[in-house]
Tab-separated table of C-alpha atoms and ligand atoms in Angstrom:
chain	number	residue	atom	x	y	z
K	1	MET	CA	44.940	3.272	17.824
K	2	GLU	CA	44.204	6.528	15.947
K	3	ALA	CA	42.970	9.257	18.037
K	4	SER	CA	40.371	10.323	15.454
K	5	ARG	CA	38.856	6.914	15.225
K	6	GLU	CA	38.159	7.146	19.068
K	7	GLY	CA	34.708	8.481	19.985
K	8	ALA	CA	35.744	8.083	23.936
K	9	PRO	CA	38.898	6.690	25.265
K	10	GLY	CA	38.959	3.018	24.345
K	11	VAL	CA	35.740	3.388	21.983
K	12	ARG	CA	36.662	2.688	18.427
K	13	LEU	CA	34.376	4.216	15.642
K	14	ALA	CA	33.339	2.681	12.457
K	15	ALA	CA	35.295	4.232	9.486
K	16	ARG	CA	32.110	5.666	8.218
K	17	ILE	CA	31.594	8.071	10.991
K	18	LYS	CA	35.042	9.804	10.009
K	19	GLY	CA	33.485	11.934	7.087
K	20	LEU	CA	30.341	12.985	8.866
K	21	ALA	CA	30.396	16.623	9.516
K	22	GLY	CA	27.696	18.425	11.692
K	23	SER	CA	25.106	20.388	9.868
K	24	GLU	CA	25.810	24.054	9.569
K	25	ILE	CA	22.055	24.568	9.544
K	26	ARG	CA	21.417	22.566	12.974
K	27	GLU	CA	24.206	24.748	14.492
K	28	ARG	CA	22.685	27.840	13.142
K	29	MET	CA	19.412	26.668	14.624
K	30	LYS	CA	20.871	26.747	18.039
K	31	ASP	CA	20.944	30.535	17.624
K	32	LEU	CA	17.219	30.605	17.358
K	33	ALA	CA	17.185	31.515	20.953
K	34	LYS	CA	19.013	34.847	20.491
K	35	ARG	CA	16.119	37.183	19.640
K	36	GLU	CA	18.460	39.901	17.840
K	37	ILE	CA	19.354	37.376	14.846
K	38	ILE	CA	17.277	37.620	11.871
K	39	HIS	CA	17.006	34.138	10.779
K	40	LEU	CA	17.411	33.244	6.954
K	41	GLY	CA	19.080	29.985	7.720
K	42	GLY	CA	17.089	27.058	8.403
K	43	GLY	CA	14.269	26.048	6.280
K	44	LEU	CA	11.865	25.825	9.226
K	45	PRO	CA	7.942	26.562	8.903
K	46	ASP	CA	7.012	29.524	10.848
K	47	PRO	CA	5.545	27.996	14.185
K	48	ALA	CA	3.041	31.030	14.275
K	49	PHE	CA	1.070	29.048	11.574
K	50	PHE	CA	1.047	25.599	13.225
K	51	PRO	CA	-2.542	24.216	13.508
K	52	VAL	CA	-2.218	23.995	17.432
K	53	GLU	CA	-5.879	24.059	18.067
K	54	PRO	CA	-6.759	21.146	15.552
K	55	ILE	CA	-4.010	19.309	16.864
K	56	ALA	CA	-5.140	19.789	20.397
K	57	ARG	CA	-8.740	18.817	19.305
K	58	ALA	CA	-7.372	15.565	17.491
K	59	CYS	CA	-5.347	14.439	20.532
K	60	ALA	CA	-8.478	15.260	22.695
K	61	ALA	CA	-10.812	13.270	20.432
K	62	ILE	CA	-8.333	10.362	20.387
K	63	PHE	CA	-8.027	10.114	24.380
K	64	ALA	CA	-11.600	10.485	24.744
K	65	ASP	CA	-12.174	7.146	23.089
K	66	PRO	CA	-10.616	4.254	25.165
K	67	THR	CA	-9.970	2.076	21.949
K	68	ALA	CA	-8.470	4.907	19.941
K	69	ALA	CA	-6.368	5.804	22.970
K	70	ARG	CA	-4.945	2.225	23.353
K	71	THR	CA	-4.134	2.107	19.599
K	72	ALA	CA	-2.450	5.483	19.867
K	73	LEU	CA	-0.122	4.258	22.718
K	74	GLN	CA	0.505	0.829	21.265
K	75	TYR	CA	3.191	-0.062	18.759
K	76	ALA	CA	1.902	0.791	15.240
K	77	PRO	CA	2.423	-1.726	12.394
K	78	SER	CA	5.709	-1.085	10.914
K	79	GLU	CA	4.149	-0.257	7.527
K	80	GLY	CA	2.050	2.330	9.194
K	81	HIS	CA	-1.354	2.919	11.024
K	82	PRO	CA	-3.585	1.218	8.320
K	83	PRO	CA	-6.143	4.155	8.002
K	84	LEU	CA	-3.421	6.621	7.410
K	85	ARG	CA	-1.922	4.401	4.620
K	86	GLU	CA	-5.307	4.048	3.090
K	87	TRP	CA	-5.655	7.872	3.226
K	88	LEU	CA	-2.202	8.301	1.674
K	89	ALA	CA	-3.012	5.802	-1.070
K	90	GLY	CA	-5.877	8.034	-1.911
K	91	TYR	CA	-3.888	11.109	-1.913
K	92	MET	CA	-1.284	9.726	-4.256
K	93	ALA	CA	-4.143	8.807	-6.391
K	94	SER	CA	-5.522	12.348	-6.330
K	95	LEU	CA	-1.947	13.269	-7.614
K	96	GLY	CA	-2.127	11.098	-10.491
K	97	VAL	CA	-0.463	7.826	-8.752
K	98	PRO	CA	-3.045	5.339	-8.680
K	99	CYS	CA	-1.982	2.960	-5.780
K	100	THR	CA	-2.891	0.840	-2.791
K	101	PRO	CA	-1.528	0.859	0.853
K	102	ALA	CA	0.700	-1.858	-0.232
K	103	ASN	CA	2.702	0.927	-2.177
K	104	ILE	CA	2.910	3.090	0.816
K	105	LEU	CA	5.329	3.038	3.715
K	106	ILE	CA	4.808	5.598	6.676
K	107	THR	CA	8.183	6.799	7.893
K	108	ASN	CA	9.525	9.129	10.559
K	109	GLY	CA	9.622	12.296	8.322
K	110	SER	CA	10.468	11.921	4.658
K	111	GLN	CA	14.190	12.019	6.213
K	112	GLN	CA	13.879	8.491	7.552
K	113	GLY	CA	12.473	7.619	4.074
K	114	LEU	CA	15.609	8.849	2.460
K	115	ASP	CA	17.785	6.939	5.025
K	116	LEU	CA	15.929	3.801	4.339
K	117	ILE	CA	16.131	4.371	0.611
K	118	ALA	CA	20.053	4.729	1.075
K	119	LYS	CA	20.090	1.504	2.854
K	120	LEU	CA	18.159	-0.308	0.321
K	121	LEU	CA	20.066	0.883	-2.508
K	122	ILE	CA	23.599	1.921	-1.813
K	123	ASP	CA	26.708	-0.243	-1.483
K	124	PRO	CA	29.910	1.197	-0.427
K	125	GLY	CA	31.627	2.900	-3.294
K	126	ALA	CA	28.624	2.657	-5.675
K	127	PRO	CA	27.691	5.471	-7.925
K	128	VAL	CA	24.776	7.772	-6.920
K	129	MET	CA	23.518	10.564	-9.036
K	130	ILE	CA	22.567	14.018	-7.460
K	131	GLU	CA	21.634	17.338	-8.392
K	132	LEU	CA	24.433	20.001	-7.616
K	133	PRO	CA	23.648	21.534	-5.323
K	134	SER	CA	21.549	18.997	-3.243
K	135	PHE	CA	19.581	18.937	-0.008
K	136	ILE	CA	21.803	18.235	2.772
K	137	GLY	CA	19.762	16.013	4.702
K	138	ALA	CA	19.762	13.815	1.861
K	139	LEU	CA	23.355	13.707	1.238
K	140	ARG	CA	23.905	12.833	5.106
K	141	ALA	CA	21.583	10.029	4.739
K	142	PHE	CA	23.326	8.689	1.663
K	143	ASP	CA	26.962	9.575	3.058
K	144	VAL	CA	26.530	7.013	5.761
K	145	MET	CA	26.245	4.283	2.990
K	146	GLU	CA	29.463	5.541	1.452
K	147	PRO	CA	28.164	6.223	-2.104
K	148	ARG	CA	30.427	7.848	-4.763
K	149	TYR	CA	28.568	10.982	-6.085
K	150	VAL	CA	28.085	11.831	-9.666
K	151	GLY	CA	26.630	15.090	-10.679
K	152	LEU	CA	23.354	14.931	-12.964
K	153	SER	CA	24.498	16.595	-16.064
K	154	ALA	CA	22.793	19.889	-17.298
K	155	ASP	CA	21.634	18.390	-20.274
K	156	LEU	CA	19.984	15.377	-18.542
K	157	THR	CA	21.350	12.792	-20.947
K	158	ALA	CA	23.350	9.827	-20.302
K	159	THR	CA	26.445	11.231	-22.077
K	160	GLY	CA	29.625	10.242	-20.297
K	161	ILE	CA	28.075	8.049	-17.682
K	162	ARG	CA	30.161	4.909	-17.769
K	163	GLU	CA	28.666	3.030	-14.719
K	164	ARG	CA	24.861	2.970	-13.950
K	165	PRO	CA	24.199	4.978	-10.834
K	166	ARG	CA	22.049	3.028	-8.092
K	167	PHE	CA	19.628	5.865	-8.409
K	168	ALA	CA	19.508	9.755	-9.234
K	169	TYR	CA	18.291	11.819	-6.436
K	170	LEU	CA	15.727	14.921	-7.500
K	171	GLY	CA	13.830	17.571	-6.010
K	172	PRO	CA	11.344	18.476	-8.875
K	173	ASP	CA	9.442	21.269	-7.032
K	174	PHE	CA	11.134	24.489	-5.470
K	175	ARG	CA	14.084	22.322	-4.432
K	176	ASN	CA	16.022	22.987	-1.374
K	177	PRO	CA	18.536	24.821	-1.622
K	178	THR	CA	18.020	26.444	-4.951
K	179	GLY	CA	14.268	26.937	-4.900
K	180	THR	CA	14.257	25.996	-8.649
K	181	SER	CA	11.789	23.402	-10.237
K	182	LEU	CA	11.971	21.201	-13.029
K	183	THR	CA	9.900	21.858	-16.060
K	184	LEU	CA	7.705	19.430	-17.733
K	185	ALA	CA	10.071	18.726	-20.575
K	186	GLU	CA	12.999	18.138	-17.839
K	187	ARG	CA	10.682	15.818	-16.018
K	188	HIS	CA	10.234	13.749	-19.189
K	189	ALA	CA	14.060	13.899	-19.855
K	190	LEU	CA	14.841	12.679	-16.745
K	191	LEU	CA	12.339	9.620	-17.123
K	192	ASP	CA	13.982	9.191	-20.597
K	193	LEU	CA	17.448	8.939	-18.714
K	194	SER	CA	16.058	6.576	-16.105
K	195	ASP	CA	14.630	4.345	-18.653
K	196	ALA	CA	17.918	4.510	-20.762
K	197	LEU	CA	20.076	3.555	-17.807
K	198	ALA	CA	17.461	1.319	-16.275
K	199	MET	CA	18.095	3.795	-13.224
K	200	PRO	CA	15.723	4.446	-10.285
K	201	LEU	CA	15.023	7.931	-9.539
K	202	VAL	CA	14.396	8.922	-6.063
K	203	GLU	CA	11.870	11.746	-6.076
K	204	ASP	CA	11.842	14.333	-2.890
K	205	GLY	CA	8.241	15.700	-2.762
K	206	CYS	CA	8.789	17.669	0.408
K	207	TYR	CA	7.703	21.114	-1.167
K	208	GLU	CA	5.116	20.000	-3.675
K	209	LYS	CA	2.233	21.702	-1.968
K	210	LEU	CA	3.977	24.966	-1.239
K	211	ARG	CA	3.447	26.682	-4.775
K	212	TYR	CA	2.761	30.224	-4.742
K	213	ASP	CA	2.638	31.031	-8.605
K	214	GLY	CA	1.986	28.988	-11.786
K	215	GLU	CA	0.417	25.688	-12.526
K	216	ASP	CA	1.034	22.612	-10.509
K	217	LEU	CA	3.176	19.864	-12.517
K	218	PRO	CA	2.636	16.417	-12.380
K	219	SER	CA	5.192	14.474	-10.104
K	220	LEU	CA	7.815	12.217	-11.864
K	221	LEU	CA	6.119	9.389	-10.254
K	222	ALA	CA	2.840	10.346	-11.746
K	223	LEU	CA	4.316	10.783	-15.172
K	224	ASP	CA	6.230	7.533	-14.877
K	225	CYS	CA	2.859	5.582	-13.982
K	226	ALA	CA	1.156	7.145	-16.919
K	227	ARG	CA	4.058	6.104	-18.916
K	228	LYS	CA	4.317	2.394	-17.769
K	229	GLY	CA	0.523	1.616	-16.733
K	230	GLY	CA	1.031	1.760	-13.136
K	231	ILE	CA	3.048	2.128	-10.097
K	232	GLU	CA	3.945	-1.518	-9.777
K	233	GLN	CA	6.011	-1.296	-13.287
K	234	SER	CA	7.884	2.015	-12.013
K	235	ARG	CA	11.295	2.117	-10.586
K	236	LEU	CA	10.577	5.450	-8.927
K	237	LEU	CA	10.568	5.925	-5.235
K	238	TYR	CA	8.783	9.245	-4.020
K	239	THR	CA	9.245	10.532	-0.654
K	240	GLY	CA	6.521	12.734	0.980
K	241	THR	CA	5.823	14.628	4.222
K	242	PHE	CA	3.498	16.389	6.405
K	243	SER	CA	6.414	18.591	7.926
K	244	LYS	CA	5.815	21.584	5.704
K	245	THR	CA	2.171	21.589	5.551
K	246	LEU	CA	1.160	20.376	9.185
K	247	ALA	CA	4.090	20.383	11.546
K	248	PRO	CA	7.680	18.981	11.374
K	249	SER	CA	7.491	17.356	15.123
K	250	LEU	CA	4.826	14.998	14.109
K	251	ARG	CA	7.493	13.353	12.101
K	252	VAL	CA	5.094	11.658	9.670
K	253	GLY	CA	6.490	11.071	6.176
K	254	TRP	CA	5.862	8.569	3.632
K	255	ILE	CA	7.611	6.502	0.834
K	256	ALA	CA	5.490	5.741	-2.245
K	257	ALA	CA	6.896	2.926	-4.500
K	258	ALA	CA	6.257	-0.450	-6.143
K	259	SER	CA	5.126	-2.994	-3.484
K	260	PRO	CA	8.093	-5.423	-3.850
K	261	LEU	CA	10.378	-2.122	-2.760
K	262	ILE	CA	7.982	-1.254	0.041
K	263	ALA	CA	8.024	-4.821	1.253
K	264	ARG	CA	12.004	-4.591	1.636
K	265	LEU	CA	11.838	-0.891	2.920
K	266	VAL	CA	9.499	-2.443	5.745
K	267	LEU	CA	12.416	-4.768	6.725
K	268	LEU	CA	14.936	-1.895	7.157
K	269	LYS	CA	12.146	0.155	8.980
K	270	GLN	CA	11.865	-2.555	11.426
K	271	ALA	CA	15.549	-2.646	11.948
K	272	ALA	CA	15.694	1.077	12.513
K	273	ASP	CA	12.913	1.850	14.896
K	274	LEU	CA	9.922	-0.894	14.542
K	275	ALA	CA	7.417	1.717	13.693
K	276	THR	CA	6.473	5.469	13.575
K	277	SER	CA	4.437	6.673	16.558
K	278	ALA	CA	0.975	5.502	15.996
K	279	LEU	CA	-0.331	8.663	18.164
K	280	ASN	CA	1.346	10.942	15.578
K	281	GLN	CA	0.016	9.082	12.801
K	282	MET	CA	-3.568	9.310	14.092
K	283	ILE	CA	-3.208	12.952	14.627
K	284	ALA	CA	-1.850	13.431	11.162
K	285	LEU	CA	-4.739	11.589	9.777
K	286	ALA	CA	-7.327	13.667	11.688
K	287	LEU	CA	-5.665	16.879	10.323
K	288	ALA	CA	-5.344	15.325	6.797
K	289	ASP	CA	-9.171	14.519	6.684
K	290	GLY	CA	-9.868	17.818	8.004
K	291	ILE	CA	-7.920	21.191	7.902
K	292	LEU	CA	-5.069	20.322	5.685
K	293	ASP	CA	-6.206	22.261	2.642
K	294	SER	CA	-7.097	25.374	4.732
K	295	ALA	CA	-3.859	25.023	6.532
K	296	VAL	CA	-1.697	24.672	3.136
K	297	ALA	CA	-3.771	27.646	1.690
K	298	GLN	CA	-2.722	29.647	4.956
K	299	VAL	CA	0.913	28.974	5.013
K	300	ARG	CA	1.023	29.777	0.913
K	301	GLY	CA	-0.452	33.008	1.604
K	302	VAL	CA	1.933	33.883	4.295
K	303	TYR	CA	5.199	32.417	2.475
K	304	ARG	CA	4.269	34.027	-0.834
K	305	GLY	CA	4.139	37.600	0.710
K	306	ARG	CA	7.634	36.783	2.384
K	307	ARG	CA	8.915	35.406	-0.834
K	308	ASP	CA	7.732	38.816	-2.589
K	309	ALA	CA	9.280	41.010	0.174
K	310	MET	CA	12.721	39.242	-0.016
K	311	LEU	CA	12.668	39.341	-3.812
K	312	ALA	CA	11.920	42.952	-3.713
K	313	ALA	CA	14.572	43.557	-1.098
K	314	LEU	CA	17.067	41.818	-3.383
K	315	ALA	CA	16.304	43.884	-6.313
K	316	ASP	CA	16.803	46.893	-4.264
K	317	HIS	CA	19.694	46.208	-2.105
K	318	MET	CA	22.030	43.709	-4.074
K	319	PRO	CA	24.876	45.239	-6.108
K	320	ALA	CA	25.263	44.405	-9.828
K	321	GLY	CA	26.913	41.044	-10.349
K	322	VAL	CA	24.792	39.229	-7.796
K	323	GLN	CA	22.360	36.916	-9.054
K	324	TRP	CA	19.320	34.862	-7.311
K	325	THR	CA	16.515	32.437	-8.166
K	326	GLU	CA	13.141	33.667	-8.088
K	327	PRO	CA	11.132	30.448	-6.661
K	328	GLU	CA	7.294	29.741	-7.629
K	329	GLY	CA	7.261	28.105	-4.350
K	330	GLY	CA	8.890	26.432	-1.327
K	331	LEU	CA	10.962	28.209	1.199
K	332	TYR	CA	14.342	29.141	-0.497
K	333	ILE	CA	16.227	31.736	-2.754
K	334	TRP	CA	19.755	30.817	-3.844
K	335	LEU	CA	22.237	33.602	-4.250
K	336	THR	CA	25.049	33.523	-6.740
K	337	LEU	CA	27.836	36.038	-5.738
K	338	PRO	CA	30.523	37.191	-8.191
K	339	GLU	CA	32.949	34.466	-9.005
K	340	GLY	CA	35.810	34.493	-6.386
K	341	MET	CA	33.740	35.609	-3.602
K	342	ASP	CA	33.348	33.229	-0.492
K	343	GLY	CA	29.528	32.535	0.338
K	344	GLY	CA	31.037	30.844	3.723
K	345	GLU	CA	32.868	34.131	4.642
K	346	LEU	CA	29.763	36.279	3.724
K	347	ALA	CA	27.708	33.853	6.061
K	348	ARG	CA	30.136	34.253	9.080
K	349	ARG	CA	30.355	37.980	8.547
K	350	ALA	CA	26.789	38.397	8.046
K	351	LEU	CA	26.016	36.590	11.299
K	352	ILE	CA	28.593	38.072	13.549
K	353	GLU	CA	28.530	41.665	12.334
K	354	HIS	CA	25.276	42.183	11.007
K	355	GLY	CA	22.978	39.343	13.042
K	356	VAL	CA	21.643	37.819	9.915
K	357	ALA	CA	21.839	34.139	9.717
K	358	THR	CA	22.372	32.509	6.300
K	359	ILE	CA	23.705	29.194	5.012
K	360	SER	CA	26.633	29.222	2.625
K	361	GLY	CA	26.005	27.288	-0.478
K	362	ALA	CA	29.174	25.164	-0.449
K	363	ALA	CA	27.658	23.001	2.258
K	364	PHE	CA	25.178	21.706	-0.464
K	365	TYR	CA	27.812	20.121	-2.734
K	366	PRO	CA	29.597	16.986	-1.889
K	367	ILE	CA	31.396	17.436	-5.155
K	368	GLU	CA	32.182	20.192	-7.440
K	369	ALA	CA	31.594	22.937	-4.788
K	370	ARG	CA	30.572	26.478	-5.937
K	371	PRO	CA	31.662	28.604	-3.026
K	372	ASN	CA	30.339	31.785	-4.169
K	373	THR	CA	26.775	30.854	-3.444
K	374	LEU	CA	24.235	31.379	-0.424
K	375	ARG	CA	20.855	29.925	0.426
K	376	LEU	CA	18.321	32.549	2.132
K	377	SER	CA	15.216	31.026	3.656
K	378	PHE	CA	12.342	33.323	3.666
K	379	SER	CA	9.859	31.212	5.760
K	380	MET	CA	10.638	32.427	9.369
K	381	VAL	CA	10.849	36.309	8.583
K	382	PRO	CA	8.035	38.690	8.462
K	383	GLU	CA	8.277	41.022	5.576
K	384	GLU	CA	9.901	44.050	7.232
K	385	ALA	CA	12.736	41.906	8.891
K	386	ALA	CA	13.167	40.371	5.646
K	387	ARG	CA	13.999	43.773	4.031
K	388	GLU	CA	16.143	44.854	6.779
K	389	ALA	CA	18.124	41.370	6.509
K	390	VAL	CA	18.484	41.856	2.847
K	391	ARG	CA	19.698	45.499	3.194
K	392	ARG	CA	22.236	44.459	5.543
K	393	LEU	CA	23.329	41.760	3.357
K	394	GLY	CA	23.504	44.096	0.313
K	395	LEU	CA	25.873	46.406	2.474
K	396	LEU	CA	28.027	43.567	3.317
K	397	VAL	CA	28.419	42.307	-0.319
K	398	GLU	CA	29.212	45.660	-1.244
K	399	ASP	CA	31.897	45.901	1.246
K	400	MET	CA	33.325	42.453	0.242
K	401	MET	CA	33.303	43.451	-3.339
K	402	GLY	CA	35.093	46.569	-2.498
K	403	VAL	CA	32.185	48.834	-4.028
K	404	PRO	CA	31.208	52.040	-2.294
K	405	ALA	CA	27.995	51.679	-0.313
K	406	HIS	CA	25.008	53.258	-1.904
K	407	GLY	CA	23.107	53.316	1.462
O	501	PLP	C1	14.275	18.604	0.351
O	501	PLP	C2	13.950	17.969	1.737
O	501	PLP	N1	13.597	16.796	1.890
O	501	PLP	C3	13.255	16.303	2.860
O	501	PLP	C4	13.314	17.080	4.293
O	501	PLP	C5	13.090	16.140	5.471
O	501	PLP	O1	11.732	16.475	6.007
O	501	PLP	P1	11.081	15.952	7.153
O	501	PLP	O2	11.973	14.791	7.475
O	501	PLP	O3	10.646	16.745	8.072
O	501	PLP	O4	9.934	15.397	6.429
O	501	PLP	C6	13.570	18.410	4.106
O	501	PLP	C7	13.601	19.139	5.256
O	501	PLP	O5	13.849	20.296	5.354
O	501	PLP	C8	13.756	19.007	2.758
O	501	PLP	O6	14.197	20.166	2.757
């Protein structure tokens, strides 16, 4: 038996596990304990702004009421805690997606939503269209189902597409990893493409609420509902989450889609974990009904300041030839280094020699990798630390480019 196929002596692993790599981000997260590292790596919300008190009050209220306490500790329905499904249906309607609870499945974070959608739609070898670069967590969820990746073409047309992809996966707002967003015209072009190919779109709404400048744009699902007359006529699947607005450890996310798709996803959810924690869903509901808007307003203010500090530091410290995105929201800035430079090498040296954790861009490309890229996350670093981290990165880039340091 092949050694690489063995998980432990005598334990043969399924073929699909062979290509699965550990996440560089998760590895870097282990460094969090080390105080001296400045973390521009993982896309974590800053725990200093978690709504600790409101969560404590919500828990106390649940456990003070014996009926609520029993519900909280029992298996929830696989579809989700009914009042939260109801709330989410209203929330999606407020975003231009009129729907009912039958259009909502509550998941363990939106990551589980992506996993269940992969199981629903991907057969081994089937084409799946992705933006390049794309969110690593989505790629890992898709990888397990062994798709064949096809890059979304820059002109968003079907030119050159010979086989209809099972779906295209997109982050329309401040996407992970680049921080960039789709314009309204691009959103319409994608819906045209989806219609031309009869191809579902999987819309990742993770960062939708974290806008710092400019006007909110309608989601792809909202635009499609307007085009088609309702969610039941749409072939889009939308994933949402409370992770970046309340707290990731609640693990409460959701999928919104046409009810026949939700009914099938419920079967996959049952096979995966039976249900999301009722307690966590009840806490999420109490906060969604209460402090969600003020929590969002607070983190928006904090992250806006951090983004501005990092953009200013990049302008001050990066040598000519380095480019970066200027996101209107989200948690990420994407650096493009001069052609030929290795973002992986930069990330390694930045961590080891300069105590700055970043993520090399190559990890976000399952195909057509562009190694001269790097993702910086500004969510975890106060403004002074961001400036210092970027100063160190600038010196390192100059060193790697062979240009004399300008201090
Ligand atoms: C684009 C995107 N989608 C989904 C997720 C998963 O988030 P969660 O499972 O916590 O909802 C993340 C997490 O960082 C993300 O960046």
